[in-house]
Short mmCIF file of C-alpha atoms and ligand atoms in Angstrom, two decimals:
data_model
loop_
_atom_site.label_atom_id
_atom_site.label_comp_id
_atom_site.label_asym_id
_atom_site.label_seq_id
_atom_site.Cartn_x
_atom_site.Cartn_y
_atom_site.Cartn_z
CA MET A 147 85.23 210.31 50.73
CA THR A 148 85.68 209.65 47.30
CA THR A 149 83.70 207.81 45.20
CA LEU A 150 83.75 206.24 42.35
CA ASN A 151 80.57 204.12 41.29
CA GLY A 152 80.09 203.91 37.89
CA LYS A 153 83.81 205.34 37.17
CA THR A 154 85.97 203.44 34.87
CA ALA A 155 89.58 202.66 35.16
CA LEU A 156 92.08 202.23 32.76
CA VAL A 157 95.41 201.52 34.48
CA THR A 158 99.01 200.07 32.65
CA GLY A 159 101.04 198.25 33.78
CA SER A 160 98.90 197.33 37.66
CA THR A 161 99.45 193.56 38.05
CA SER A 162 102.70 194.24 40.29
CA GLY A 163 103.80 197.51 42.07
CA ILE A 164 102.55 200.53 42.29
CA GLY A 165 99.89 200.20 39.03
CA LEU A 166 98.04 197.39 41.23
CA GLY A 167 98.34 199.73 44.57
CA ILE A 168 95.97 202.02 42.53
CA ALA A 169 93.95 199.79 41.33
CA HIS A 170 93.13 198.31 44.67
CA SER A 171 92.26 202.54 45.91
CA LEU A 172 90.28 203.09 42.75
CA ALA A 173 88.95 199.70 43.01
CA ALA A 174 87.71 200.63 46.82
CA ALA A 175 86.33 203.83 45.61
CA GLY A 176 83.24 201.54 43.76
CA ALA A 177 85.48 202.26 40.44
CA ASN A 178 85.11 199.51 37.30
CA LEU A 179 88.42 198.50 36.23
CA VAL A 180 90.54 197.33 33.60
CA LEU A 181 94.21 196.15 34.31
CA ASN A 182 96.76 195.17 32.26
CA GLY A 183 100.14 194.14 32.47
CA PHE A 184 102.21 190.45 32.72
CA GLY A 185 103.07 188.03 35.30
CA GLU A 186 100.93 186.95 38.19
CA VAL A 187 97.70 188.09 36.28
CA ALA A 188 94.92 186.07 37.83
CA GLN A 189 96.64 186.82 41.54
CA ALA A 190 95.84 190.89 40.78
CA LEU A 191 92.22 189.33 39.01
CA GLU A 192 91.16 187.89 42.22
CA ALA A 193 92.63 190.16 44.41
CA VAL A 194 91.37 193.85 42.69
CA ARG A 195 87.78 191.83 42.51
CA ARG A 196 87.26 191.81 46.17
CA HIS A 197 86.59 194.84 46.26
CA GLY A 198 83.41 193.76 44.38
CA GLY A 199 83.24 196.03 40.99
CA GLU A 200 83.92 194.38 37.73
CA VAL A 201 87.31 193.55 36.32
CA ARG A 202 88.57 193.06 33.44
CA TYR A 203 92.18 192.12 31.66
CA HIS A 204 93.15 193.05 28.92
CA PRO A 205 97.39 192.03 27.83
CA ALA A 206 98.36 194.84 25.54
CA ASP A 207 102.23 195.17 25.85
CA MET A 208 102.00 198.77 26.35
CA SER A 209 105.62 199.12 23.41
CA ARG A 210 103.20 198.02 20.88
CA PRO A 211 101.00 200.65 19.87
CA GLU A 212 98.33 199.05 18.12
CA GLN A 213 98.22 197.14 20.99
CA ILE A 214 98.01 199.70 23.17
CA ALA A 215 94.74 201.39 20.14
CA GLU A 216 92.29 197.32 21.32
CA LEU A 217 93.65 198.21 24.88
CA VAL A 218 91.37 201.36 24.70
CA ALA A 219 88.87 199.61 22.83
CA PHE A 220 88.67 196.68 25.04
CA ALA A 221 87.66 198.93 27.78
CA GLU A 222 85.48 201.42 26.10
CA SER A 223 83.38 197.69 24.48
CA GLU A 224 83.19 196.69 28.13
CA PHE A 225 82.64 199.66 30.13
CA GLY A 226 81.51 201.79 27.55
CA THR A 227 83.99 204.61 28.98
CA VAL A 228 87.36 205.85 30.51
CA ASP A 229 86.78 207.95 32.45
CA ILE A 230 90.28 207.89 34.31
CA LEU A 231 93.22 206.79 32.65
CA VAL A 232 96.26 206.17 34.28
CA ASN A 233 99.24 205.06 32.26
CA ASN A 234 101.85 203.29 35.13
CA ALA A 235 104.15 200.58 33.10
CA GLY A 236 107.24 201.12 32.69
CA ILE A 237 111.02 199.50 33.19
CA GLN A 238 114.26 200.18 34.24
CA HIS A 239 117.62 199.32 32.48
CA VAL A 240 120.41 200.84 34.96
CA ALA A 241 124.38 201.37 32.88
CA PRO A 242 126.58 204.39 31.84
CA VAL A 243 125.34 206.02 29.10
CA GLU A 244 127.83 204.49 26.13
CA GLU A 245 127.50 201.10 27.27
CA PHE A 246 123.53 201.42 27.00
CA PRO A 247 122.52 199.23 24.60
CA PRO A 248 120.06 200.72 21.87
CA GLU A 249 117.24 198.55 21.71
CA ARG A 250 116.66 198.70 26.27
CA TRP A 251 116.99 203.12 25.05
CA ASP A 252 114.27 202.22 22.27
CA SER A 253 111.89 199.93 24.71
CA ILE A 254 112.36 201.72 28.13
CA LEU A 255 111.75 205.02 25.81
CA ALA A 256 108.35 203.13 24.56
CA ILE A 257 107.15 202.26 27.45
CA ASN A 258 107.86 204.77 29.90
CA LEU A 259 106.63 207.25 27.47
CA SER A 260 105.48 206.85 24.39
CA SER A 261 102.99 204.47 25.09
CA ALA A 262 100.97 207.34 27.14
CA PHE A 263 100.33 209.53 24.12
CA HIS A 264 99.04 206.43 22.13
CA THR A 265 96.45 205.78 25.41
CA THR A 266 95.93 209.35 25.68
CA ARG A 267 95.09 210.23 22.81
CA GLN A 268 92.77 207.25 21.98
CA ALA A 269 91.14 207.96 25.75
CA LEU A 270 90.68 211.60 25.27
CA PRO A 271 87.97 212.25 23.03
CA GLY A 272 85.51 209.88 25.00
CA MET A 273 86.16 211.98 28.45
CA ARG A 274 85.47 215.10 25.78
CA ARG A 275 82.11 213.70 25.23
CA ARG A 276 80.98 212.96 28.42
CA GLY A 277 82.07 216.26 29.45
CA TRP A 278 84.63 214.52 32.43
CA GLY A 279 87.73 213.25 33.09
CA ARG A 280 91.52 212.38 34.89
CA ILE A 281 94.16 211.34 33.42
CA VAL A 282 96.83 210.69 36.03
CA ASN A 283 100.97 209.69 34.45
CA ILE A 284 102.86 207.98 36.86
CA ALA A 285 106.49 210.00 36.51
CA SER A 286 108.49 209.28 38.87
CA VAL A 287 111.77 211.98 40.73
CA HIS A 288 113.52 210.89 37.98
CA GLY A 289 111.50 212.50 35.89
CA LEU A 290 112.59 216.38 38.42
CA VAL A 291 116.18 215.47 38.70
CA GLY A 292 118.65 212.91 36.83
CA SER A 293 120.86 210.21 38.53
CA GLU A 294 123.66 208.42 36.89
CA GLN A 295 123.09 205.22 34.62
CA LYS A 296 119.43 206.25 33.94
CA SER A 297 119.82 207.99 30.06
CA ALA A 298 116.92 206.55 29.20
CA TYR A 299 114.50 206.11 31.98
CA VAL A 300 115.60 209.87 33.25
CA ALA A 301 115.02 211.02 29.57
CA ALA A 302 111.17 209.56 29.36
CA LYS A 303 110.23 210.67 32.74
CA HIS A 304 110.78 213.73 32.15
CA GLY A 305 109.67 213.40 28.49
CA LEU A 306 106.43 211.98 30.47
CA LEU A 307 106.12 215.88 32.46
CA GLY A 308 106.07 217.16 29.22
CA LEU A 309 103.28 215.24 28.17
CA THR A 310 101.34 216.04 31.31
CA LYS A 311 101.86 219.81 31.17
CA VAL A 312 100.99 220.28 27.74
CA VAL A 313 97.04 217.74 28.30
CA ALA A 314 96.66 219.72 31.06
CA LEU A 315 96.78 223.06 28.96
CA GLU A 316 93.93 221.56 26.09
CA THR A 317 92.15 220.20 28.76
CA ALA A 318 92.08 223.03 30.65
CA GLN A 319 88.62 224.63 30.44
CA THR A 320 87.24 221.44 30.47
CA ALA A 321 86.26 218.88 33.39
CA ILE A 322 89.03 216.84 32.32
CA THR A 323 92.70 216.89 34.23
CA CYS A 324 95.39 215.78 33.50
CA ASN A 325 98.72 215.01 36.34
CA ALA A 326 101.16 213.06 37.32
CA VAL A 327 102.87 211.72 40.54
CA CYS A 328 106.66 211.34 41.11
CA PRO A 329 107.53 208.52 43.43
CA GLY A 330 110.43 208.00 44.98
CA TRP A 331 111.66 204.81 45.96
CA VAL A 332 109.32 202.18 46.29
CA LEU A 333 110.03 198.18 47.08
CA THR A 334 108.51 196.76 43.99
CA PRO A 335 110.18 194.32 41.58
CA LEU A 336 111.60 197.09 39.68
CA VAL A 337 113.09 198.72 42.41
CA GLN A 338 114.78 194.82 43.82
CA GLN A 339 116.43 194.43 40.46
CA GLN A 340 118.48 197.01 41.34
CA ILE A 341 118.63 196.16 45.62
CA ASP A 342 119.84 192.48 44.39
CA ALA A 343 122.00 193.69 41.72
CA ARG A 344 123.59 196.25 44.76
CA ALA A 345 123.78 193.19 47.15
CA ARG A 346 125.57 191.26 44.26
CA ALA A 347 128.44 193.48 44.57
CA SER A 348 128.60 193.77 48.48
CA GLY A 349 127.56 190.66 49.40
CA ASP A 350 125.26 192.47 51.91
CA ALA A 351 121.23 192.10 51.10
CA ALA A 352 120.54 194.41 54.34
CA GLY A 353 122.98 196.55 53.30
CA ALA A 354 121.68 196.84 50.23
CA ARG A 355 118.37 198.55 50.52
CA ARG A 356 119.75 200.76 53.23
CA GLU A 357 122.37 202.29 51.07
CA LEU A 358 119.80 202.36 48.42
CA LEU A 359 117.68 204.25 50.45
CA ALA A 360 120.45 206.78 51.90
CA GLU A 361 121.81 207.86 49.18
CA LYS A 362 118.70 209.23 47.47
CA GLN A 363 115.61 209.22 50.31
CA PRO A 364 116.07 211.55 53.05
CA SER A 365 112.87 209.21 54.72
CA LEU A 366 115.19 205.86 54.43
CA GLU A 367 111.81 203.99 54.40
CA PHE A 368 110.06 203.26 51.11
CA VAL A 369 106.59 205.38 49.50
CA THR A 370 104.25 202.36 49.14
CA PRO A 371 101.93 201.33 46.53
CA GLN A 372 99.18 201.74 48.77
CA GLN A 373 100.17 205.90 49.43
CA LEU A 374 100.23 206.11 45.77
CA GLY A 375 96.77 204.78 45.37
CA GLU A 376 95.48 206.92 47.82
CA LEU A 377 97.15 209.77 45.90
CA VAL A 378 95.96 209.24 42.97
CA LEU A 379 91.98 208.70 44.09
CA PHE A 380 92.72 212.49 45.50
CA LEU A 381 93.95 213.74 42.26
CA CYS A 382 90.36 211.65 41.00
CA SER A 383 88.20 213.78 43.16
CA GLU A 384 86.09 216.36 42.73
CA ALA A 385 88.76 218.44 45.24
CA ALA A 386 91.91 218.15 42.85
CA SER A 387 89.37 219.24 39.57
CA GLN A 388 91.80 222.34 40.12
CA VAL A 389 95.13 220.48 39.92
CA ARG A 390 96.25 220.41 36.60
CA GLY A 391 99.62 220.15 35.40
CA ALA A 392 101.23 219.11 38.57
CA ALA A 393 104.19 217.05 38.90
CA TRP A 394 103.57 215.67 42.72
CA ASN A 395 106.25 213.87 43.90
CA MET A 396 105.86 211.93 46.88
CA ASP A 397 109.32 210.90 47.30
CA GLY A 398 110.17 210.33 51.58
CA GLY A 399 112.34 214.13 50.61
CA TRP A 400 114.57 212.56 47.47
CA ALA A 401 113.76 216.46 45.33
CA ALA A 402 113.93 218.69 48.29
CA GLN A 403 117.74 218.01 49.03
P1 NAD B 726 106.84 196.80 38.36
O1 NAD B 726 107.57 196.24 37.55
O2 NAD B 726 106.67 196.27 40.08
O3 NAD B 726 105.34 196.71 37.89
C1 NAD B 726 105.55 196.91 36.43
C2 NAD B 726 104.01 196.92 35.86
O4 NAD B 726 104.08 197.13 34.46
C3 NAD B 726 104.35 195.51 35.59
O5 NAD B 726 102.59 195.35 36.11
C4 NAD B 726 104.53 194.86 34.70
O6 NAD B 726 104.21 193.62 34.26
C5 NAD B 726 104.29 196.38 33.54
N1 NAD B 726 105.13 196.32 32.36
C6 NAD B 726 106.21 196.03 31.97
N2 NAD B 726 106.38 196.76 30.78
C7 NAD B 726 105.28 196.00 29.96
C8 NAD B 726 104.89 196.62 29.03
N3 NAD B 726 105.27 196.32 27.45
N4 NAD B 726 103.45 196.27 28.40
C9 NAD B 726 102.53 196.26 29.53
N5 NAD B 726 102.77 195.65 30.92
C10 NAD B 726 104.33 196.03 31.20
O7 NAD B 726 107.43 197.94 38.57
P2 NAD B 726 106.94 199.20 39.94
O8 NAD B 726 108.16 200.23 40.54
O9 NAD B 726 105.63 199.23 40.26
O10 NAD B 726 106.12 200.63 38.85
C11 NAD B 726 105.20 200.80 38.40
C12 NAD B 726 105.99 202.43 37.58
O11 NAD B 726 105.96 203.32 38.51
C13 NAD B 726 107.01 202.30 36.59
O12 NAD B 726 106.70 203.45 35.99
C14 NAD B 726 107.85 203.15 37.21
O13 NAD B 726 108.70 203.78 36.18
C15 NAD B 726 106.92 203.66 38.25
N6 NAD B 726 108.49 204.02 39.73
C16 NAD B 726 108.50 203.42 40.25
C17 NAD B 726 109.39 203.84 41.72
C18 NAD B 726 109.48 202.92 42.60
O14 NAD B 726 110.53 202.70 42.76
N7 NAD B 726 109.61 200.99 42.43
C19 NAD B 726 109.83 205.38 41.61
C20 NAD B 726 109.22 206.06 40.16
C21 NAD B 726 108.41 205.69 40.02
#
């Protein structure tokens, strides 16, 4: 079993969905956690604290480089270190490219891609000093393939896989690894919004959920935040020390088609 006792993990966008699932897995393995994100903050803090480790929260807006710098500095000042960095914060907007609002393009690129550059840039020197680190970028199956109406999201996630490869190469001769995880559909608020939009159009909520899965995900089942948390935990283990620059999909067979 992987033990992360004494390690500190910073998970961006961890008040909900996949980020919260990952925070649970890392805290259960003994890591101290820095949570970030909006919404149900108190609930997330309370839930992750139940694993027994130290848990802090920072409200940085991941579209703002100066706030990202404060987030990494906060984590280092609270715990002396960021050993595990999980770049997870992300948003979605669905529209054809010619109707895509330019300000949504900018915010998706900022939150889903540029934020990972800023956190990585600032957390890496500390990892190098201590001679160990794990960076896990939560990309998407949309880092590997495209879908209509998701120009900004697909571009950002493809970019995130590029960043992952470069950071993996630049750290290849150290005990720091950088990898990406590529989930298929996970039933979180981000996806529920897309199901709700389909249900509004068709008037059939259960049908909208079935259709969403049937279009892309051969297993016809959602991936869970818990399963993704366990995959991230594996990538943080010593067994994964030669997994470098990988784009590891957990997608119910989506990308195998
Ligand atoms: P979610 O909406 O449940 O959670 C997103 C998290 O990011 C929340 O904690 C939210 O508060 C935070 N966040 C959003 N904007 C932020 C900002 N500007 N600054 C700081 N925090 C911010 O979504 P999710 O489905 O759990 O998505 C998490 C990640 O997983 C995203 O990067 C998403 O692209 C990726 N992903 C999701 C799916 C899926 O099917 N749900 C599939 C593939 C990849």
